[in-house]
XYZ file of C-alpha atoms in Angstrom:
691
model
C -16.359 1.864 -12.498
C -13.859 2.394 -15.543
C -11.233 2.005 -14.199
C -11.957 -1.785 -13.912
C -13.327 -2.263 -17.200
C -10.162 -1.704 -18.960
C -7.665 -3.812 -17.408
C -5.368 -6.258 -18.774
C -5.920 -10.317 -17.597
C -2.560 -10.775 -16.085
C -2.135 -7.122 -13.925
C -5.493 -7.837 -13.120
C -4.878 -11.042 -11.532
C -1.498 -9.744 -9.889
C -3.721 -6.636 -8.603
C -6.466 -9.550 -7.126
C -4.045 -11.395 -5.448
C -2.485 -8.579 -4.144
C -4.964 -6.925 -2.865
C -6.558 -9.730 -1.256
C -3.691 -11.415 0.323
C -2.221 -8.260 1.436
C -4.646 -6.973 4.028
C -5.085 -11.061 5.254
C -0.797 -10.942 5.525
C -0.984 -7.496 7.255
C -3.668 -8.590 9.416
C -1.990 -11.614 10.390
C 1.118 -9.895 11.707
C -0.783 -7.457 13.072
C -3.466 -10.167 15.399
C -0.210 -12.121 15.644
C 2.025 -9.076 17.098
C -1.151 -8.160 19.179
C -1.302 -11.397 20.823
C 2.403 -11.875 21.302
C 2.571 -8.303 22.789
C -0.977 -9.143 25.230
C 0.921 -12.232 26.164
C 4.136 -10.704 27.104
C 2.338 -7.868 28.850
C 0.089 -10.821 30.645
C 3.273 -12.684 31.420
C 5.530 -10.009 32.900
C 2.647 -9.286 35.157
C 2.403 -12.770 36.412
C 6.501 -12.660 36.825
C 6.350 -9.182 38.920
C 3.250 -10.323 40.665
C 4.647 -13.419 42.028
C 8.181 -11.835 42.694
C 6.288 -9.340 44.895
C 4.442 -12.131 46.561
C 7.559 -14.266 46.803
C 9.833 -11.482 47.489
C 7.476 -10.506 50.621
C 7.194 -13.947 51.536
C 11.200 -14.711 51.854
C 11.814 -11.422 53.824
C 9.345 -12.537 56.285
C 10.371 -16.052 56.637
C 13.830 -14.083 57.255
C 13.079 -11.550 59.706
C 10.284 -13.762 61.480
C 13.329 -16.291 62.929
C 14.739 -13.327 63.911
C 11.736 -12.032 66.020
C 10.947 -15.246 67.539
C 14.877 -15.197 69.035
C 14.048 -11.574 70.460
C 10.902 -13.131 71.964
C 12.728 -16.079 73.270
C 15.329 -13.432 74.861
C 12.393 -11.764 76.457
C 11.245 -15.189 77.645
C 13.989 -16.532 79.575
C 13.653 -12.534 81.309
C 10.903 -12.512 82.201
C 10.592 -16.361 83.646
C 14.764 -15.554 84.821
C 15.587 -11.668 85.426
C 18.597 -12.146 87.201
C 19.673 -14.113 84.163
C 20.612 -11.096 82.676
C 22.972 -9.603 85.419
C 25.778 -11.738 84.849
C 27.965 -12.754 82.150
C 26.051 -16.188 81.844
C 23.680 -14.476 79.528
C 26.886 -13.587 76.630
C 26.910 -17.671 75.526
C 23.117 -17.068 74.975
C 23.746 -13.895 72.739
C 26.737 -16.148 70.878
C 24.194 -18.533 70.330
C 21.810 -16.773 69.099
C 24.115 -14.507 66.913
C 25.850 -17.055 64.724
C 21.825 -18.286 63.904
C 22.044 -16.004 60.713
C 25.028 -13.872 59.697
C 22.571 -11.065 59.152
C 22.546 -10.352 62.899
C 25.001 -8.181 63.472
C 24.482 -8.106 67.666
C 22.316 -9.108 70.234
C 22.123 -7.687 73.683
C 20.002 -6.452 76.371
C 19.463 -3.253 78.568
C 18.067 -3.085 82.126
C 16.285 -0.877 83.699
C 19.365 -0.107 86.279
C 21.281 1.100 83.116
C 23.840 -1.577 83.183
C 24.145 -3.210 79.174
C 25.618 -6.474 77.783
C 25.965 -7.250 74.199
C 27.339 -10.335 72.120
C 28.920 -8.508 68.412
C 30.681 -8.991 65.440
C 34.018 -7.502 65.180
C 35.709 -6.280 61.788
C 38.613 -6.589 62.472
C 39.472 -3.381 59.850
C 37.187 -0.934 62.227
C 38.832 0.971 64.780
C 36.653 -0.089 68.334
C 37.189 2.391 71.246
C 40.022 4.849 68.915
C 42.270 1.204 68.116
C 42.013 -1.771 65.712
C 40.755 -5.036 67.718
C 43.535 -7.722 68.126
C 44.064 -9.259 65.005
C 41.684 -12.278 64.487
C 39.326 -10.402 66.319
C 35.285 -11.984 65.401
C 33.535 -11.818 68.343
C 33.267 -9.388 71.018
C 31.375 -9.119 74.656
C 30.643 -6.156 75.531
C 29.027 -5.065 79.221
C 28.773 -1.658 80.570
C 27.914 -1.924 84.632
C 26.795 1.632 85.998
C 27.789 1.989 89.697
C 26.486 4.870 92.273
C 29.722 7.705 92.822
C 31.868 5.410 89.835
C 32.776 6.170 86.355
C 31.306 4.332 84.219
C 33.350 2.190 81.933
C 32.703 0.580 78.376
C 34.176 -3.092 78.108
C 35.261 -4.714 75.508
C 36.167 -8.502 75.484
C 37.813 -9.520 71.936
C 37.373 -13.321 70.899
C 38.065 -15.064 67.550
C 36.445 -17.465 65.928
C 36.811 -20.460 68.745
C 35.742 -18.021 71.640
C 38.843 -17.580 72.801
C 39.899 -14.203 74.240
C 42.397 -12.323 72.527
C 42.710 -8.777 74.316
C 40.097 -6.317 76.523
C 39.992 -2.421 76.185
C 37.496 -0.511 78.397
C 37.157 3.254 77.738
C 34.756 5.497 79.987
C 31.506 6.130 78.905
C 28.143 8.127 79.424
C 25.687 5.557 77.592
C 22.203 4.281 79.202
C 20.551 1.949 77.293
C 17.466 3.462 78.517
C 17.136 6.568 76.805
C 18.269 5.200 73.838
C 15.165 4.660 70.767
C 14.892 0.916 70.769
C 14.594 1.090 74.954
C 12.060 3.572 75.011
C 10.141 2.046 71.814
C 9.808 -1.174 72.924
C 8.694 -0.189 76.690
C 6.003 2.054 75.508
C 5.214 -0.386 73.263
C 4.727 -3.531 76.033
C 5.617 -5.843 72.683
C 8.417 -6.744 69.670
C 9.002 -4.024 68.039
C 10.709 -3.287 65.076
C 13.020 -0.331 64.694
C 12.878 2.040 61.493
C 15.952 1.109 59.415
C 19.315 3.294 59.402
C 22.506 3.273 58.799
C 24.991 1.307 60.998
C 27.637 3.368 61.184
C 30.693 0.982 62.448
C 29.380 -1.506 59.742
C 28.524 0.513 57.014
C 25.592 -1.206 56.677
C 21.837 -0.410 56.879
C 19.928 -2.469 59.520
C 16.922 -2.532 61.915
C 16.654 -3.726 65.576
C 14.252 -5.878 66.699
C 13.423 -5.574 70.190
C 11.118 -7.519 73.104
C 10.496 -5.839 76.467
C 10.402 -8.407 79.903
C 9.056 -8.541 82.975
C 8.708 -9.380 86.325
C 5.312 -9.127 88.832
C 4.294 -6.903 86.162
C 6.986 -4.431 86.305
C 9.863 -3.906 83.379
C 12.899 -5.391 83.938
C 14.986 -4.542 80.913
C 14.653 -4.639 76.974
C 16.058 -7.588 74.392
C 17.403 -6.609 71.311
C 18.884 -7.689 67.938
C 19.923 -6.132 65.490
C 20.158 -7.142 61.908
C 21.599 -6.015 58.711
C 19.978 -5.791 55.696
C 23.182 -6.111 53.242
C 22.019 -9.716 52.279
C 18.502 -8.295 51.153
C 19.955 -6.314 47.908
C 21.917 -9.398 46.824
C 18.425 -11.544 47.411
C 16.973 -8.928 45.098
C 19.867 -8.940 42.840
C 19.443 -12.835 41.849
C 16.153 -12.915 41.927
C 15.703 -10.185 39.060
C 12.518 -11.370 36.871
C 14.652 -9.952 33.884
C 18.055 -8.322 32.414
C 16.765 -4.814 32.887
C 14.661 -5.052 36.107
C 15.317 -3.455 38.959
C 13.983 -3.635 42.460
C 14.204 -1.817 45.931
C 12.673 -2.508 49.087
C 11.187 1.128 51.041
C 10.621 2.435 53.993
C 7.344 3.866 55.109
C 9.084 6.753 54.288
C 10.071 6.341 50.549
C 13.653 6.329 51.711
C 15.937 2.443 50.400
C 16.375 -0.024 52.280
C 18.102 -2.279 50.117
C 18.422 -2.148 45.806
C 18.979 -5.018 43.498
C 21.575 -2.895 41.682
C 23.628 -2.638 44.751
C 23.897 0.708 44.435
C 24.738 3.034 46.931
C 21.903 3.908 49.371
C 22.972 6.378 51.856
C 24.742 9.482 52.225
C 27.093 11.420 54.482
C 24.489 14.441 55.729
C 25.952 16.674 57.974
C 28.018 14.307 59.880
C 25.535 11.498 59.903
C 24.737 8.621 57.678
C 21.034 9.037 56.100
C 19.490 6.675 53.878
C 18.609 8.369 50.315
C 14.686 8.877 49.276
C 13.892 6.737 45.858
C 13.946 10.295 43.963
C 17.282 10.915 45.184
C 19.054 7.701 43.605
C 21.928 8.627 40.763
C 19.224 6.609 38.356
C 16.659 8.885 37.710
C 14.029 5.806 36.486
C 13.358 4.860 40.124
C 12.256 8.507 40.342
C 11.034 8.973 37.453
C 8.586 5.170 37.955
C 7.911 6.262 41.804
C 6.403 9.519 40.621
C 3.909 7.680 37.885
C 2.705 5.287 40.835
C -0.937 5.158 41.310
C -1.943 7.528 44.565
C -5.066 5.791 45.585
C -3.806 2.305 45.072
C -1.183 -0.165 45.480
C -0.410 -2.735 42.495
C 0.894 -3.013 38.739
C 0.949 0.060 36.698
C 2.321 0.952 33.129
C 4.046 3.940 32.281
C 6.530 5.149 29.390
C 10.166 6.934 29.367
C 12.358 7.454 27.258
C 10.512 6.016 24.400
C 10.140 2.754 26.321
C 7.177 1.544 28.547
C 7.661 -0.502 31.906
C 5.408 -2.434 34.574
C 6.174 -1.610 37.701
C 4.218 -2.686 41.134
C 4.661 -0.877 44.323
C 3.325 -2.996 47.596
C 3.593 -2.715 51.261
C 4.370 -5.461 53.683
C 1.387 -6.952 55.661
C 0.444 -5.745 58.912
C 1.603 -8.666 60.533
C 5.350 -7.838 59.888
C 5.613 -4.635 61.347
C 6.475 -2.279 59.564
C 4.809 -0.496 56.107
C 7.917 -1.353 54.142
C 7.366 -1.414 50.406
C 8.360 -3.803 47.690
C 9.270 -1.214 44.442
C 9.097 -3.154 41.077
C 10.110 -1.903 37.759
C 10.685 -4.506 34.154
C 10.550 -3.078 31.439
C 8.603 -4.530 28.695
C 10.981 -5.141 26.038
C 12.627 -7.853 28.036
C 9.274 -9.782 27.629
C 8.188 -8.630 24.189
C 11.754 -8.397 22.668
C 11.685 -12.146 21.791
C 8.107 -11.872 20.181
C 8.955 -8.997 18.397
C 11.686 -10.485 16.902
C 9.521 -13.097 16.081
C 7.544 -10.926 14.351
C 10.325 -9.846 12.318
C 11.599 -13.088 11.197
C 7.388 -13.865 10.779
C 7.279 -9.948 8.511
C 10.396 -10.472 6.439
C 9.456 -14.387 5.662
C 5.680 -13.633 4.765
C 6.575 -11.003 2.630
C 9.536 -13.127 1.127
C 7.151 -15.695 0.702
C 4.676 -13.383 -0.700
C 7.138 -12.236 -2.805
C 7.878 -15.831 -4.507
C 3.830 -16.127 -4.612
C 3.459 -13.367 -7.522
C 6.395 -14.674 -9.331
C 4.803 -17.703 -9.608
C 1.652 -16.252 -10.188
C 3.175 -14.015 -12.686
C 4.453 -17.132 -14.812
C 1.708 -18.954 -14.164
C -1.378 -16.289 -15.225
C 1.760 -15.633 -18.355
C 0.288 -19.360 -19.390
C -2.913 -18.221 -19.284
C -2.882 -14.692 -20.214
C -0.570 -14.489 -23.030
C -2.942 -16.339 -25.348
C -6.115 -14.749 -23.622
C -4.442 -11.440 -24.888
C -3.562 -12.499 -28.175
C -7.069 -14.292 -29.094
C -8.393 -10.464 -28.251
C -5.697 -8.500 -30.120
C -7.174 -10.734 -32.731
C -10.441 -10.580 -31.736
C -10.452 -6.612 -31.927
C -8.668 -6.729 -35.398
C -11.511 -8.934 -36.329
C -13.767 -6.082 -35.279
C -11.917 -3.153 -37.191
C -11.906 -6.078 -40.216
C -8.099 -5.971 -40.636
C -6.621 -7.638 -44.143
C -3.892 -9.310 -42.308
C -3.976 -12.726 -41.760
C -2.703 -13.377 -37.954
C -1.127 -16.459 -37.134
C -3.548 -19.230 -35.130
C -2.582 -18.849 -30.936
C -1.695 -21.976 -29.891
C -2.662 -22.893 -26.166
C -1.556 -26.337 -23.540
C -5.115 -25.330 -22.330
C -7.517 -26.804 -23.159
C -10.474 -24.382 -22.683
C -7.857 -21.919 -24.655
C -7.450 -24.080 -27.845
C -10.925 -24.706 -28.495
C -11.456 -20.564 -27.617
C -8.776 -20.028 -30.101
C -10.005 -22.475 -32.969
C -13.385 -20.624 -32.869
C -11.722 -17.115 -33.165
C -10.323 -18.766 -36.412
C -13.631 -19.761 -37.344
C -15.042 -16.119 -36.478
C -12.117 -14.598 -38.537
C -12.884 -16.450 -42.005
C -16.479 -16.084 -41.969
C -16.110 -11.997 -41.132
C -13.224 -11.610 -43.797
C -16.187 -13.775 -45.923
C -19.181 -11.678 -44.772
C -17.300 -8.430 -45.246
C -16.997 -9.054 -48.862
C -20.213 -9.580 -50.085
C -21.409 -7.110 -47.262
C -20.600 -3.308 -47.120
C -17.738 -3.001 -44.306
C -19.190 0.084 -42.821
C -22.076 -2.271 -42.004
C -20.490 -4.792 -40.694
C -18.017 -2.292 -38.803
C -22.058 -1.581 -37.234
C -23.189 -4.930 -36.948
C -19.736 -5.288 -34.880
C -19.849 -2.468 -32.896
C -23.842 -1.995 -31.794
C -23.565 -5.355 -31.822
C -27.343 -5.862 -32.826
C -29.196 -8.718 -34.878
C -29.556 -8.293 -39.512
C -32.873 -7.407 -39.603
C -35.080 -6.099 -43.117
C -35.792 -2.686 -43.198
C -34.403 0.991 -43.890
C -35.247 4.576 -43.518
C -34.952 7.763 -45.751
C -31.248 9.689 -45.527
C -29.385 12.175 -47.211
C -26.611 10.588 -49.225
C -24.051 10.780 -52.152
C -24.238 8.084 -54.702
C -21.366 7.195 -56.470
C -21.652 4.977 -60.095
C -18.246 4.225 -61.878
C -18.326 2.296 -65.030
C -15.333 1.021 -67.597
C -15.485 2.903 -70.811
C -15.772 0.603 -73.662
C -16.255 -2.407 -71.969
C -18.235 -4.679 -74.026
C -15.823 -4.288 -77.180
C -12.416 -5.089 -74.994
C -14.127 -8.138 -73.375
C -14.376 -9.347 -77.004
C -11.009 -8.186 -78.349
C -8.828 -9.202 -74.933
C -9.040 -12.298 -73.434
C -10.824 -13.826 -70.499
C -8.215 -14.091 -67.998
C -6.183 -11.088 -68.842
C -9.630 -8.929 -68.937
C -10.520 -10.622 -65.608
C -7.157 -9.880 -64.099
C -7.261 -5.680 -65.017
C -10.481 -5.564 -63.944
C -9.572 -7.299 -60.926
C -7.246 -4.438 -60.264
C -10.005 -1.549 -61.098
C -12.626 -3.016 -58.740
C -10.082 -3.215 -56.044
C -8.599 0.340 -56.919
C -12.021 1.407 -56.347
C -13.009 -0.144 -53.671
C -9.959 0.819 -51.103
C -10.685 4.267 -52.406
C -13.858 3.857 -51.358
C -13.237 2.228 -48.101
C -10.301 4.904 -47.941
C -13.134 7.682 -47.401
C -15.488 6.497 -45.339
C -17.540 5.065 -48.434
C -19.706 2.103 -48.704
C -19.765 -0.064 -51.545
C -23.462 -0.996 -52.402
C -22.518 -3.443 -55.471
C -20.286 -4.730 -58.346
C -22.365 -4.524 -61.482
C -20.740 -6.376 -64.025
C -17.579 -3.451 -64.678
C -19.212 -0.976 -63.065
C -19.244 -0.378 -58.949
C -22.051 1.697 -57.035
C -21.280 2.954 -53.636
C -22.614 5.559 -51.309
C -21.557 8.399 -48.658
C -23.728 8.640 -45.454
C -24.713 5.489 -44.373
C -24.280 3.824 -42.364
C -22.230 5.767 -40.603
C -23.197 9.313 -40.579
C -21.013 11.799 -41.996
C -21.252 15.714 -42.780
C -19.018 16.129 -45.874
C -20.011 12.938 -47.554
C -20.764 14.692 -50.868
C -17.027 16.159 -50.687
C -15.260 12.336 -49.388
C -17.313 11.321 -52.938
C -15.806 13.609 -54.925
C -12.193 13.231 -53.432
C -12.357 9.308 -53.731
C -13.655 9.969 -57.459
C -10.565 11.930 -57.992
C -8.810 9.041 -56.089
C -9.971 7.024 -58.505
C -8.959 8.416 -61.520
C -4.813 9.455 -61.093
C -4.888 5.955 -59.531
C -6.209 4.711 -62.838
C -3.538 6.673 -64.334
C -0.815 4.995 -62.710
C -2.661 1.615 -63.687
C -3.021 2.633 -66.936
C 0.843 3.882 -67.087
C 1.938 0.359 -66.172
C -0.090 -1.128 -68.680
C 0.750 1.408 -71.772
C 4.404 -0.186 -70.336
C 3.234 -3.793 -70.993
C 1.392 -2.958 -74.135
C -1.782 -3.435 -73.287
C -4.657 -0.931 -73.857
C -5.975 1.346 -71.324
C -8.616 1.409 -69.516
C -11.135 4.464 -68.803
C -13.823 4.753 -66.054
C -17.049 6.746 -65.910
C -17.979 8.187 -62.553
C -21.286 10.033 -61.653
C -22.106 11.587 -58.201
C -25.517 13.156 -57.273
C -26.631 14.125 -53.468
C -30.437 13.070 -52.376
C -32.761 11.672 -49.886
C -33.427 7.779 -50.705
C -34.316 4.944 -49.054
C -31.274 3.080 -47.682
C -31.310 -0.755 -45.401
C -31.920 -4.242 -45.453
C -33.477 -5.009 -48.435
C -34.415 -8.474 -49.430
C -35.796 -11.737 -47.472
C -34.589 -12.900 -44.510
C -32.871 -15.978 -46.042
C -31.199 -13.203 -48.311
C -30.714 -9.494 -47.761
C -28.490 -6.803 -49.048
C -27.779 -3.303 -47.154
C -28.369 -0.786 -50.360
C -29.935 2.400 -51.189
C -33.168 3.112 -53.448
C -34.608 5.857 -54.940
C -34.591 8.294 -58.180
C -31.169 9.415 -56.781
C -29.859 6.247 -57.528
C -31.032 6.831 -60.949
C -29.459 10.246 -61.960
C -26.470 9.206 -60.255
C -26.677 6.500 -62.961
C -27.678 8.490 -65.761
C -24.498 10.958 -64.614
C -22.362 8.066 -64.848
C -23.578 7.431 -68.790
C -23.604 11.063 -69.707
C -19.844 11.543 -69.155
C -20.013 9.316 -72.490
C -21.771 12.434 -74.360
C -19.111 15.152 -73.439
C -16.301 12.739 -73.422
C -16.112 13.716 -70.072
C -14.559 11.360 -66.616
C -16.214 12.657 -63.728
C -19.619 14.544 -63.450
C -21.324 15.805 -60.473
C -24.971 16.877 -60.028
C -26.272 20.163 -59.141
C -27.263 18.825 -55.384
C -23.393 17.822 -55.104
C -21.943 20.956 -55.513
C -24.562 22.813 -53.510
C -23.358 20.201 -50.896
C -19.411 21.040 -51.308
C -18.981 23.397 -54.113
C -16.732 25.840 -51.613
C -14.417 22.793 -51.930
C -14.928 21.624 -55.421
C -13.128 23.022 -58.844
C -15.750 22.463 -61.298
C -17.479 23.921 -64.258
C -20.798 23.745 -65.828
C -21.657 21.679 -68.745
C -25.434 21.448 -69.369
C -28.847 20.495 -68.212
C -30.111 16.965 -69.076
C -32.978 15.076 -68.751
C -33.477 11.959 -66.206
C -36.198 9.486 -66.300
C -38.958 10.089 -64.259
C -37.914 13.689 -64.092
C -39.906 16.622 -65.702
C -37.474 18.887 -64.719
C -33.519 18.959 -65.937
C -30.418 18.421 -63.622
C -27.606 20.782 -63.924
C -24.735 18.433 -64.248
C -20.738 19.769 -63.890
C -17.638 18.402 -64.357
C -15.102 17.638 -60.773
C -11.671 18.911 -62.050
C -10.183 18.906 -58.901
C -10.919 19.477 -54.709
C -9.588 21.823 -52.026
C -8.296 20.320 -49.157
C -7.401 17.079 -49.209
C -4.465 15.400 -47.896
C -2.969 14.696 -51.492
C -2.038 17.984 -53.342
C -2.177 16.041 -56.245
C -5.651 16.461 -56.130
C -5.504 20.350 -56.319
C -6.380 21.939 -59.691
C -3.989 23.117 -61.337
C -3.865 27.141 -62.493
C -4.495 26.332 -65.853
C -7.738 23.684 -64.621
C -9.155 26.946 -62.740
C -9.091 29.232 -66.111
C -10.560 26.388 -67.930
C -13.278 26.525 -65.406
C -13.638 29.929 -65.313
C -13.732 30.171 -69.097
C -16.222 27.353 -68.833
C -18.715 29.431 -66.491
C -18.293 32.205 -68.516
C -19.454 30.263 -71.703
C -22.205 28.340 -69.516
C -23.616 31.411 -68.635
C -24.555 32.761 -72.095
C -25.787 29.572 -72.679
C -28.702 29.804 -70.111
C -29.606 33.219 -71.108
C -29.932 32.019 -74.516
C -27.158 33.599 -76.038
C -26.013 30.893 -78.565
C -23.940 33.111 -80.806
C -21.956 34.424 -77.481
C -21.621 31.259 -76.238
C -20.578 29.353 -79.476
C -17.803 32.359 -79.615
C -16.646 31.850 -76.031
C -16.534 28.124 -76.637
C -14.398 29.211 -79.873
C -12.039 30.481 -77.223
C -12.103 27.762 -75.175
C -10.892 25.988 -77.791
C -8.556 28.502 -79.093
C -6.636 28.005 -76.103
C -7.549 23.758 -75.296
C -7.714 22.443 -78.524
C -8.417 19.540 -76.852
C -11.185 20.096 -74.258
C -14.173 17.236 -75.186
C -16.835 19.317 -73.809
C -16.555 23.013 -75.618
C -16.144 20.269 -78.946
C -18.994 18.487 -77.995
C -21.345 21.672 -77.272
C -20.312 24.406 -80.216
C -21.588 20.556 -82.135
C -25.140 21.522 -80.762
C -24.923 25.009 -80.775
C -23.763 25.368 -84.497
C -26.637 21.779 -85.291
C -28.751 24.013 -83.661
């Protein structure tokens, strides 16, 4: 593509570095980010799974001893049916009660309707309508129904050392056999765990572990233990896997048993305390996470909420636990990815800073290489343009560039020397086309130009050679610059004469007009030189110019050892003849009829005569060039007097062509009357008179 062909070295190196480095850098950042994100996700999932397994194991470890105690209490009833029929059981219940602070009460209900219980007491909670005695921590409670008597509910309050502090009683209709825990255990005929509920007297969520006992296959009663789940929420809070993690223990209906944020998970509904469903909590996140859970299976899943991504786990307790409770864990991925993201940001910032530093270093380093190379490229460009100014040598500490600089200096000197002997147009064409210089030529319609100094032989005898050399050199320099300015080609210098042509090697549509412009510029330039020489009291130099258009052979003529880019043909002779004819009419610029045909509408000329050229049978009409139109120099335009002289000369020439010599003579005399110094009219009148 052309866009890459013209790029400069320094920007191209910087661009290449950026193009190669930036994608690699961002690829590394992307791969690092994705890798860290994958590691963070895996780590989060592993932590959630580990926490889930540990929590389930710990909950079972807490519950299994309670279940064992319930089974032990039932076993005592199996072996000693009358043990629970007396107050002996209270102290046994006390030993079970102190086994764990989570146990609220231990009790037994018998088939005869009696009920015995050892329970914890909250001194700030009323019992039977009044506060218990100060210092009360435990209480023995019993209900012994008797036929025909009112059933009483007895409380005996004890301190931490089981010393009696007081007692209370009140009538009751309480019958353990009608209670759910009793009926459920009796129906199950084995230990059972009740659904979680709110212990109204304590304001705590708990459940009951109950086990029936038998005698001779007959149900004797049910031993039960009430256990609070208050510690479960604290357990979940203490073992959070991250700062943003929340976890909940749910029952089989999705009601919240315990929460790691220790929030209130029950509410008063129509005078009854009931557990809240997970979707009814004040925090909307659990509800959203619960609704996003997969219905077909349990386990880990991810979801997004408010632009944040979370990992969640919903796992049911093992079947041997006895209840389909579920551990619900929600953790934000940001808790695990934030450190990686911060590291990625630091890596990106550090990478960008390092890249910027590299760009600066490469910018200066490439400057060391590119700056001399760019100056050398500029110098080569000037060599191709054949510029005349002398550019300084390029110095570089890099050896290869230094060698290249010396080679280009040598090339510059060689091209300048070459172009001094070979037409500049040809040199330019060779440099641009990269063609080899070979012998050969071709025919082309060109404009040939000859110039010569009038009276040079006589002057060379009168003027000192050094002075003559300087003045001729000034003239030749003027001709050379003017020809080059008008895109002509200097063929050769012939003593004081110059041969040039237009239309080769580069094609020119207006080659005839350009040669005429060059001729007019040369004459104006010579006028300026003569004024300077006149001021120096030196004789003036007069230049005669002949111009002709014709088809000639142009190309490299000579041998392989030495050749010349020149033109050959009859047209060259005609141009040379025209230059010499100026001497006969005392004119300065003569052009042929072919020149007039090519550019006549842009030239101011007057017809002179028809001349004979050696080798040609027919005569050649010739014209004096008096001005040009359309040049960038107004001084080359003909003046009104010049235009009138040209018009009068055309009228006289028409009479001459018609061989009306009398009319022609009269008209030439009219020209002399108006322009007494006109050499053409004077010469032609003399010829007419002599004829």
